[in-house]
Amino acid sequence: MKLTYEPVIGLEIHGELLTNSKMFCSCSADYASAPEPNVNICPVCTGLPGALPVANKKATELAALVGLALNCSINKHNTFARKNYFYPDLPKGYQISQYELPIAERGWMDVTSPLTPLLLGEGLGAREQLRVRVRRVHIEEDTAKLSHEKNYALVDFNRAGVPLLEIVSEPDMRTVEAALDYTTKIRAILRYLGVNSGDMEKGVLRFEANVSVRPVGSEELRTRTEIKNLNSFRALTRAAQYEIERQIKIYEAGGEVIQETLGWDDARGVTTSQRSKEDAHDYRYFPEPDLPPLKLSDAWIDSIRKRLPELPEAKTSRFISDFGLTPSEARFLTSELSLANYFEAVLSKSKSSAKAVHSWIAGELMRTLNESNLSIDELTLSPESFAKLIDMTTNKIISGNSAKVVFNEMVKAGGDPEQIVKEKNLAQVSDENLIQEIVTKILDDNPSEIEKYHAGKETLLQWFVGQAARATKGKADPALTKELMLKGLEERRK
Amino acid sequence: MNHLTIQELRQLLITKQISSVELTRATLQRIREADAKVQSYVTVTDELALEQAKRADERIAKNENVTPLTGIPFAMKDCISTRGVRTTCSSKILESYIPQYDATVTNKLNDAGAVLVGKTNMDEFGMGSSTENSAFPATKNPWDLTRVPGGSSGGSAAALSANLATFAIGEDTGGSVRQPASFCGVTGIKPTYGRVSRYGLISLVSSFDSIGPFARDAYDCATVLEHIAGHDEKDSTTYQSPVPNYTSTINKPVKGMKLGIPKEYFVAGMDAGVESAIQEAIRQYEKLGMEIHEVSLPHTKYGLPVYYLLLFAEASSNLARFDGTRFGLSVSENAKDAIDIYLQTRRAGFGDEVKRRMMLGAYALSAGYYDAYYLKAQKVRTLLRRDFESAFASCDVLLAPISPTTAFKIGEKTDDPLEMYLSDIYTVATNPAGVPALALPCGFSKDMPVGLQLIGKHLDEATLFQVGHAYQQVTDWHKKLPPL
Amino acid sequence: MTQTIDTQTVKHIANLVRLGISEEEAQTFSGQFSSIIDYFNLLNEADTENVPPASDLANAENVLREDEVKPSMSREEFLKNAPNSEGGYVKVLTVLEGQ
Ligand SMILES: [Mg+2]
Ligand SMILES: [Zn+2]
């Protein structure tokens, strides 16, 4: 019998912390907007002889905040350590990191995943809720940036020493989708906390995946490989999927997987061996003697805990229970804090249902944002005006079609929806007598279509309703029109 | 006037009997004459010194911001960064390195108006006890040019002893101020770890390194330490507490104070001449009315392995930044890639002792050996600290020898690294414990100076100066000059 | 118990600290290291049961810096010491993969 394999995936997430200055010196951490290479530098971040590190207070606070958001315990006594290796992007010959005692440990994150052993792309299937353990959250410093030329590299130390957070999971994920959900959720949390922009294209968030496979039912941990520098969700899922299949093929052929560090070649869609990083694997960690241990009091930890905002998971539950949204509607709205905030702002000004507001946001608003490549923060449409417009459709003052016209106008040029409706003469016709007149005229004008309808071609109803809408330039109340049209058609059946 | 103390010169300067320019010229002249023999300086900063002296004279003339160090010529160990002045650590790898920034100590001395006359020779990166492990010619002991001045701050001690500066800045990681002070017959202090900023000091052992001055007597040492000590926001390991005014309490009588004699420091192996000088000093203190107590530091024998293991480990990491890419020597001939440059540069740039220690450090930290060596040493280090804590529960200050012998012959111990390590036996335990220690000349053995050390409680340099000063009020060993 | 550090180990640790050494040097160091390490084994005698490592004992208060940006050093001065630079960057050889 052929074995079925299940993947075992663990993830490391490196996220830069949004501080003004670097982790261990007072240089600007904003390397992305530095006009030139090597302008945010000092003896400390370029590793000059005799320079010493001093830890950034804000970075420590942000790290603890993330630890708490990921349900970790904060280590009241935590220490910095040196990770020793040589590389042209590492000025001191060691990276200051945390090793034995990180700032936060033993947390968790709930993710949803298809039931094992479905792989990505095999369809949805049943889903399960899975708790991924977060092993540790620690502070470290980023490396310099290397630009590779033909046979040399150029080093820019503007990024060297920027505070980084490393979030390490236990190997608890059994599907690529679980890994995707885990990273997506962590990214959302980091953005909610305001500690990281989540801007993957700029490299502020990077993933590393540890992957092994084993026969389903087995509890052993087989040899794993480590895929470095995955810079997008797409790279993560493709690389993990590739690696899973590669390893399964090796086992099927009777071979053994070797433990190694891999890179991901996005263009070719394959993982590649990085042997040079292998022989330096003995990092000779030891406590950083230039930095005293960090001692955090209960009061300090409490003060950080008080800064925790409502996180995506909690917000989703509240949206479901308080507003009667479905889980998927709520998850969509809470995927970004700005979106959730906008939704709540509109809802609070509106008399319509949360569902109506959701459907406007998920529909028209998202379409517009995508088309114009804007973020919700850049939107000039005020929640008040948006709410008014939604209420006007709910109260049948204007039709859905007209509302879209008004919406586009408001996004483009702003303005008050009532005013726009008036100016464009878009108010909905709900006068039954008036609509009846139009309906009767259309029915009188089209005897052959009525015949076909009565002969069984019932889809023609929509055509009749459309004729009425055209005659009123879309202002006729569509439900009423349909009702009267149906009635007229039935009357003429005898 | 080169043999005068800071206190004496200060009087001459502020009463305008001499100018700092004259004093500096005299020092530079003396360097030209005598340093060809002693070879204590790696770099002499003639021009800069005269410029600084001129500015000091202006300060004195206007009576603006005049400190006890204004206009006083000093030498600095070549491991402390001086902006625009070559800083080599006596290593080939930094032979032509000119720092872009000043160490905090350099800044403080600048602010005080002291005059830097040059940078002094040392064992490469502080690794050695004789100043023979240098990329430059070995420094000679001014008392006998065939002997070593001690190390690693041998250049600073010899320069002071030979009157080539009025005070000198050294750095003590495991005895590197005290042992050369003893060998050269001068006074020197290793302050409490964290009392003086290490910012800009090229690290040997981050958790041991202590910058401290050499001077003609305890009073001068106190004066210099007052100016270089203190909290530094650029060094996370400095103490926040304010620096006491050491010279204001230095004259307090020592009568009734308790002097501890650690018995483990007086076992077989010490030269007879050294031992009798130390015993004589103890009798002197008895005469001054101090109570003499024998105390025990039971873990003393572990001091040496703890010290060297932690040194190797930290140094192997501290020296990683010397990789030929941003500063210093770079050997790139036929290099295929960055790794080749690392291998070649570090091979050509570091001396054998540095190589040995880096490799042993990598070994002690490497997977599988960490617990047995590095971690074990850190635990025993806690025991060493506790030894001192319990000794200080019953006494104010400890008195101990510095070295079992006087200065040895040049070349005598260079073949056997372990034997060289063993000569540090009396000085190394204080650094892992972090406590301060003052070295004082206390006699001669076969015409070579002998020194003793007074070891104090954390941050209690004031007591060390007081007890050292009391001794120097009734003895004149510190006033003896070498026959140079 | 005597622990010997053979030339193979010497070469390995030399590589960890990126130090080029010859066969001859490896042999010399091997002999020296064995006697030094042997001497260090003296520490095994010390009873460290329940003794915390000193590196964990902080003598200072928490030392943290406010998150404020201060001026940088001049790039020109920084690059003056670099053996190779180009267009404001430090120029280095890359690390070849799979060598
Ligand atoms: Mg890391
Ligand atoms: Zn910096």
XYZ file of N, CA, C and O in Angstrom, chain B residues 56-194:
556
model
N 45.845 74.839 26.588
C 45.834 74.739 28.055
C 46.384 76.020 28.666
O 45.840 76.549 29.649
N 47.443 76.529 28.070
C 48.021 77.779 28.584
C 47.021 78.934 28.494
O 46.931 79.764 29.399
N 46.247 78.934 27.394
C 45.220 79.979 27.254
C 44.164 79.859 28.348
O 43.729 80.854 28.927
N 43.774 78.617 28.616
C 42.785 78.395 29.687
C 43.319 78.886 31.016
O 42.609 79.533 31.794
N 44.578 78.559 31.262
C 45.185 78.963 32.541
C 45.300 80.489 32.600
O 44.994 81.109 33.623
N 45.707 81.104 31.472
C 45.858 82.559 31.440
C 44.532 83.244 31.750
O 44.476 84.225 32.494
N 43.453 82.706 31.162
C 42.137 83.317 31.392
C 41.475 82.791 32.656
O 40.367 83.213 33.000
N 42.166 81.833 33.281
C 41.598 81.149 34.450
C 40.185 80.625 34.168
O 39.250 80.813 34.944
N 40.075 80.004 33.003
C 38.779 79.476 32.572
C 38.832 77.962 32.576
O 39.656 77.371 31.875
N 37.940 77.362 33.354
C 37.809 75.918 33.255
C 39.140 75.193 33.500
O 39.472 74.249 32.795
N 39.893 75.657 34.458
C 41.181 75.023 34.758
C 40.962 73.871 35.739
O 40.376 74.050 36.791
N 41.417 72.693 35.324
C 41.291 71.513 36.182
C 42.698 71.115 36.636
O 43.691 71.627 36.090
N 42.792 70.204 37.590
C 44.133 69.758 38.011
C 44.932 69.131 36.872
O 46.146 68.987 36.977
N 44.234 68.722 35.779
C 44.958 68.083 34.684
C 45.272 69.041 33.538
O 45.944 68.660 32.572
N 44.796 70.258 33.622
C 45.003 71.195 32.516
C 46.495 71.453 32.302
O 47.198 71.860 33.225
N 46.931 71.156 31.083
C 48.324 71.398 30.737
C 49.278 70.278 31.102
O 50.481 70.387 30.870
N 48.777 69.195 31.664
C 49.641 68.087 32.110
C 49.828 67.069 30.981
O 48.846 66.542 30.444
N 51.068 66.741 30.619
C 51.314 65.767 29.536
C 51.039 64.330 29.996
O 51.451 63.946 31.093
N 50.344 63.597 29.151
C 50.069 62.196 29.508
C 50.219 61.288 28.294
O 50.204 61.747 27.147
N 50.370 59.999 28.596
C 50.477 58.984 27.556
C 49.244 58.098 27.634
O 48.662 57.924 28.704
N 48.862 57.539 26.510
C 47.657 56.695 26.506
C 47.954 55.374 25.838
O 48.561 55.304 24.770
N 47.485 54.317 26.493
C 47.644 52.975 25.925
C 46.985 52.932 24.545
O 45.895 53.501 24.350
N 47.619 52.235 23.621
C 47.182 52.322 22.230
C 45.971 51.459 21.897
O 45.768 51.076 20.756
N 45.150 51.192 22.889
C 43.908 50.464 22.625
C 42.710 51.376 22.850
O 41.569 50.931 22.819
N 42.990 52.671 23.096
C 41.902 53.611 23.359
C 41.812 54.583 22.189
O 42.806 55.213 21.811
N 40.622 54.680 21.612
C 40.441 55.449 20.378
C 40.734 56.920 20.553
O 40.230 57.561 21.475
N 41.548 57.437 19.641
C 41.834 58.858 19.586
C 41.556 59.297 18.165
O 42.198 58.830 17.228
N 40.581 60.141 18.010
C 40.179 60.605 16.679
C 41.357 61.272 15.970
O 41.989 62.173 16.519
N 41.643 60.798 14.769
C 42.719 61.401 13.987
C 44.115 60.959 14.385
O 45.083 61.326 13.736
N 44.227 60.190 15.475
C 45.539 59.698 15.899
C 45.519 58.171 15.825
O 44.652 57.516 16.425
N 46.471 57.635 15.085
C 46.569 56.194 14.892
C 46.382 55.422 16.201
O 46.929 55.799 17.244
N 45.589 54.384 16.147
C 45.306 53.553 17.320
C 45.474 52.104 16.891
O 44.651 51.585 16.137
N 46.537 51.464 17.350
C 46.932 50.181 16.740
C 46.669 48.932 17.557
O 46.708 47.830 17.019
N 46.461 49.062 18.873
C 46.426 47.880 19.731
C 47.693 47.054 19.559
O 47.700 45.855 19.823
N 48.757 47.689 19.077
C 50.025 47.007 18.796
C 49.848 45.790 17.912
O 50.532 44.783 18.072
N 48.896 45.891 16.988
C 48.629 44.787 16.079
C 48.862 45.226 14.650
O 48.593 46.360 14.283
N 49.349 44.298 13.850
C 49.528 44.572 12.431
C 48.188 44.877 11.779
O 48.103 45.635 10.825
N 47.133 44.271 12.321
C 45.827 44.415 11.665
C 45.315 45.850 11.769
O 44.476 46.282 10.977
N 45.843 46.618 12.756
C 45.434 48.019 12.911
C 46.620 48.965 12.734
O 46.573 50.114 13.168
N 47.670 48.481 12.087
C 48.905 49.248 12.004
C 48.700 50.678 11.510
O 49.352 51.609 11.973
N 47.758 50.858 10.567
C 47.565 52.216 10.070
C 46.123 52.696 10.254
O 45.640 53.529 9.516
N 45.471 52.152 11.270
C 44.074 52.532 11.540
C 44.017 53.868 12.279
O 44.608 54.032 13.339
N 43.283 54.815 11.705
C 43.095 56.117 12.349
C 41.611 56.267 12.676
O 40.781 56.419 11.783
N 41.243 56.179 13.955
C 39.826 56.180 14.325
C 39.116 57.470 13.899
O 39.715 58.535 13.874
N 37.820 57.317 13.603
C 36.991 58.462 13.235
C 36.331 59.070 14.459
O 35.547 59.997 14.340
N 36.582 58.504 15.626
C 35.898 59.030 16.812
C 36.781 58.878 18.045
O 37.725 58.083 18.054
N 36.446 59.653 19.071
C 37.181 59.613 20.331
C 36.496 58.704 21.328
O 35.262 58.705 21.436
N 37.287 57.985 22.091
C 36.751 57.234 23.220
C 36.228 58.234 24.249
O 36.644 59.393 24.269
N 35.319 57.789 25.107
C 34.802 58.666 26.158
C 35.942 59.155 27.055
O 35.984 60.330 27.439
N 36.882 58.269 27.374
C 38.023 58.667 28.211
C 38.852 59.747 27.500
O 39.283 60.723 28.117
N 39.049 59.583 26.211
C 39.785 60.599 25.441
C 39.069 61.948 25.520
O 39.694 62.983 25.768
N 37.748 61.896 25.319
C 36.946 63.122 25.421
C 37.091 63.786 26.770
O 37.233 65.001 26.880
N 37.035 62.962 27.814
C 37.081 63.519 29.170
C 38.424 64.164 29.448
O 38.495 65.225 30.086
N 39.483 63.525 28.982
C 40.816 64.103 29.210
C 41.009 65.368 28.384
O 41.621 66.340 28.836
N 40.449 65.342 27.172
C 40.456 66.564 26.348
C 39.758 67.699 27.079
O 40.263 68.815 27.149
N 38.570 67.377 27.585
C 37.782 68.399 28.283
C 38.517 68.931 29.498
O 38.389 70.112 29.849
N 39.275 68.060 30.165
C 40.008 68.485 31.358
C 41.232 69.326 30.984
O 41.847 69.960 31.845
N 41.600 69.298 29.706
C 42.738 70.103 29.258
C 44.075 69.396 29.358
O 45.131 70.020 29.260
N 44.037 68.066 29.530
C 45.291 67.315 29.581
C 45.910 67.258 28.180
O 45.218 67.418 27.184
N 47.209 67.025 28.127
C 47.954 67.099 26.861
C 48.452 65.708 26.472
O 49.302 65.123 27.159
N 47.909 65.176 25.376
C 48.306 63.837 24.924
C 49.643 63.916 24.189
O 49.742 64.559 23.158
N 50.674 63.246 24.739
C 51.966 63.268 24.056
C 52.191 62.026 23.194
O 53.053 62.032 22.318
N 51.415 60.981 23.417
C 51.594 59.825 22.542
C 50.814 58.606 22.986
O 50.196 58.586 24.057
N 50.853 57.604 22.115
C 50.152 56.342 22.362
C 51.206 55.275 22.664
O 52.228 55.203 21.982
N 50.922 54.469 23.673
C 51.968 53.571 24.157
C 51.783 52.117 23.751
O 50.669 51.642 23.542
N 52.910 51.457 23.718
C 53.008 50.066 23.299
C 52.311 49.139 24.297
O 52.141 49.474 25.472
N 51.936 47.986 23.826
C 51.194 47.034 24.653
C 51.342 45.646 24.037
O 51.854 45.500 22.925
N 50.908 44.638 24.768
C 50.793 43.332 24.131
C 49.609 43.416 23.180
O 48.593 44.044 23.487
N 49.740 42.788 22.047
C 48.725 42.895 21.001
C 47.321 42.629 21.555
O 47.055 41.576 22.127
N 46.448 43.610 21.399
C 45.071 43.540 21.895
C 44.999 43.245 23.395
O 43.989 42.781 23.898
N 46.106 43.499 24.107
C 46.108 43.254 25.552
C 46.412 41.809 25.912
O 46.249 41.417 27.067
N 46.830 41.030 24.937
C 47.056 39.616 25.199
C 48.517 39.337 25.498
O 49.314 39.047 24.601
N 48.851 39.423 26.776
C 50.209 39.133 27.174
C 50.513 39.810 28.485
O 49.729 40.628 28.975
N 51.652 39.466 29.068
C 52.026 40.001 30.366
C 53.426 40.582 30.316
O 54.103 40.675 31.329
N 53.881 40.973 29.118
C 55.270 41.414 29.020
C 55.505 42.497 27.960
O 56.597 43.005 27.836
N 54.481 42.849 27.187
C 54.609 43.790 26.068
C 55.610 43.286 25.015
O 56.147 44.042 24.234
N 55.833 41.976 25.038
C 56.642 41.383 23.962
C 55.780 40.987 22.769
O 56.258 40.971 21.641
N 54.488 40.663 23.033
C 53.593 40.272 21.941
C 53.069 41.513 21.240
O 51.901 41.834 21.321
N 53.971 42.220 20.583
C 53.568 43.464 19.935
C 54.056 43.446 18.505
O 55.099 42.851 18.204
N 53.294 44.112 17.632
C 53.753 44.250 16.248
C 54.918 45.228 16.178
O 55.604 45.320 15.180
N 55.139 45.955 17.282
C 56.233 46.916 17.362
C 57.335 46.339 18.247
O 57.119 45.342 18.929
N 58.511 46.986 18.279
C 59.580 46.444 19.123
C 59.137 46.356 20.586
O 58.397 47.219 21.058
N 59.602 45.322 21.271
C 59.222 45.116 22.672
C 59.686 46.302 23.511
O 60.793 46.817 23.331
N 58.840 46.729 24.429
C 59.206 47.803 25.351
C 60.149 47.237 26.417
O 60.009 46.083 26.829
N 61.120 48.066 26.859
C 62.095 47.603 27.850
C 61.752 48.197 29.212
O 61.185 49.281 29.321
N 62.172 47.481 30.240
C 61.963 47.973 31.597
C 63.004 49.054 31.910
O 64.216 48.789 31.816
N 62.590 50.267 32.266
C 63.564 51.348 32.503
C 64.568 51.020 33.620
O 65.655 51.596 33.654
N 64.207 50.086 34.501
C 65.120 49.719 35.581
C 66.208 48.761 35.112
O 67.245 48.639 35.739
N 65.944 48.057 34.054
C 66.915 47.120 33.491
C 66.445 46.814 32.076
O 65.448 46.113 31.883
N 67.175 47.360 31.111
C 66.700 47.300 29.724
C 66.699 45.891 29.141
O 66.190 45.676 28.044
N 67.230 44.926 29.877
C 67.167 43.550 29.384
C 65.906 42.841 29.888
O 65.682 41.680 29.595
N 65.144 43.574 30.675
C 63.939 42.956 31.249
C 62.655 43.563 30.686
O 62.671 44.685 30.167
N 61.566 42.825 30.849
C 60.272 43.287 30.339
C 59.680 44.311 31.313
O 59.991 44.299 32.509
N 58.811 45.186 30.810
C 58.147 46.142 31.699
C 56.859 45.568 32.291
O 56.161 46.258 33.033
N 56.568 44.320 31.925
C 55.260 43.771 32.293
C 54.268 44.096 31.192
O 54.604 44.737 30.201
N 53.051 43.620 31.387
C 52.066 43.872 30.341
C 50.663 43.577 30.840
O 50.491 43.138 31.966
N 49.687 43.885 30.073
C 49.856 44.344 28.709
C 50.079 45.859 28.579
O 50.504 46.308 27.527
N 49.835 46.635 29.663
C 50.041 48.082 29.538
C 51.499 48.454 29.797
O 51.783 49.452 30.462
N 52.436 47.650 29.280
C 53.853 47.866 29.564
C 54.365 49.205 29.060
O 55.209 49.846 29.696
N 53.875 49.653 27.921
C 54.327 50.922 27.368
C 53.966 52.087 28.278
O 54.783 52.973 28.538
N 52.746 52.094 28.796
C 52.304 53.180 29.669
C 53.105 53.200 30.963
O 53.539 54.258 31.435
N 53.320 52.012 31.566
C 54.055 51.934 32.834
C 55.506 52.362 32.635
O 56.062 53.137 33.433
N 56.117 51.882 31.543
C 57.518 52.220 31.295
C 57.667 53.706 30.994
O 58.612 54.356 31.464
N 56.727 54.267 30.235
C 56.790 55.694 29.909
C 56.734 56.530 31.178
O 57.484 57.501 31.341
N 55.875 56.136 32.076
C 55.763 56.901 33.318
C 57.024 56.738 34.165
O 57.593 57.715 34.671
N 57.457 55.487 34.278
C 58.635 55.198 35.086
C 59.858 55.943 34.567
O 60.679 56.444 35.336
N 59.991 56.054 33.236
C 61.146 56.724 32.637
C 60.937 58.232 32.506
O 61.702 58.907 31.825
N 59.893 58.745 33.124
C 59.583 60.183 33.086
C 59.310 60.693 31.675
O 59.695 61.791 31.314
N 58.612 59.871 30.891
C 58.268 60.272 29.530
C 56.825 60.780 29.465
O 56.284 60.981 28.384
N 56.227 60.972 30.619
C 54.874 61.535 30.750
C 54.642 61.747 32.238
O 55.349 61.160 33.061
N 53.656 62.581 32.565
C 53.382 62.831 33.986
C 52.359 61.849 34.541
O 52.341 61.522 35.712
N 51.463 61.410 33.684
C 50.632 60.256 34.029
C 50.371 59.483 32.753
O 50.651 59.991 31.656
N 49.877 58.273 32.905
C 49.635 57.452 31.713
C 48.355 56.667 31.921
O 48.065 56.218 33.032
N 47.599 56.534 30.830
C 46.360 55.756 30.920
C 46.669 54.326 30.493
O 47.287 54.091 29.454
N 46.241 53.398 31.328
C 46.404 51.983 30.998
C 45.058 51.312 30.983
O 44.007 51.959 31.123
N 45.077 50.015 30.798
C 43.816 49.262 30.813
C 44.136 47.912 31.405
O 45.139 47.290 31.045
N 43.309 47.497 32.347
C 43.577 46.290 33.130
C 42.457 45.277 32.902
O 41.316 45.520 33.283
N 42.795 44.160 32.287
C 41.805 43.113 32.044
C 42.004 41.949 33.016
O 41.060 41.267 33.381
N 43.279 41.770 33.435
C 43.563 40.695 34.391
C 44.842 40.992 35.137
O 45.515 40.089 35.643
N 45.191 42.264 35.189
C 46.427 42.661 35.853
C 47.260 43.598 34.998
O 48.373 43.978 35.370
N 46.730 43.981 33.859
C 47.504 44.732 32.871
C 47.881 46.151 33.276
O 48.691 46.784 32.615
N 47.321 46.676 34.362
C 47.838 47.923 34.943
C 48.748 47.565 36.120
O 49.867 48.053 36.250
N 48.254 46.670 36.972
C 48.952 46.405 38.234
C 50.308 45.732 38.047
O 51.292 46.123 38.667
N 50.363 44.723 37.177
C 51.624 44.004 37.024
C 52.714 44.887 36.411
O 53.821 44.947 36.939
N 52.443 45.628 35.336
C 53.493 46.552 34.849
C 53.815 47.665 35.842
O 54.969 48.115 35.912
N 52.818 48.106 36.610
C 53.106 49.118 37.639
C 54.120 48.544 38.613
O 55.109 49.193 38.988
N 53.892 47.307 39.013
C 54.788 46.630 39.946
C 56.184 46.446 39.333
O 57.199 46.751 39.966
N 56.232 45.988 38.097
C 57.522 45.743 37.436
C 58.315 47.035 37.218
O 59.536 47.026 37.191
N 57.602 48.157 37.009
C 58.279 49.411 36.694
C 58.358 50.369 37.879
O 58.841 51.496 37.741
N 57.831 49.964 39.026
C 57.946 50.799 40.219
C 57.089 52.056 40.209
O 57.505 53.102 40.690
N 55.891 51.970 39.648
C 54.987 53.123 39.679
C 53.654 52.727 40.315
O 53.404 51.556 40.590
N 52.810 53.737 40.556
C 51.501 53.503 41.148
C 50.471 53.400 40.020
O 50.587 54.106 39.011
N 49.502 52.512 40.197
C 48.474 52.380 39.154
C 47.213 51.787 39.743
O 47.272 51.051 40.732
N 46.087 52.105 39.163
C 44.850 51.530 39.687
C 44.018 50.867 38.607
O 43.902 51.374 37.487
N 43.473 49.712 38.974
C 42.428 49.075 38.181
C 41.137 49.403 38.909
O 40.890 48.902 39.993
N 40.330 50.305 38.367
C 39.102 50.684 39.068
C 38.071 49.566 39.020
O 38.259 48.558 38.329
N 36.991 49.741 39.750
C 35.859 48.822 39.689
C 35.413 48.695 38.241
O 35.358 49.698 37.518
N 35.086 47.463 37.827
C 34.541 47.291 36.481
C 33.263 48.131 36.370
O 32.390 48.059 37.229
N 33.177 48.945 35.317
C 31.980 49.778 35.145
C 32.109 51.175 35.729
O 31.192 51.975 35.630
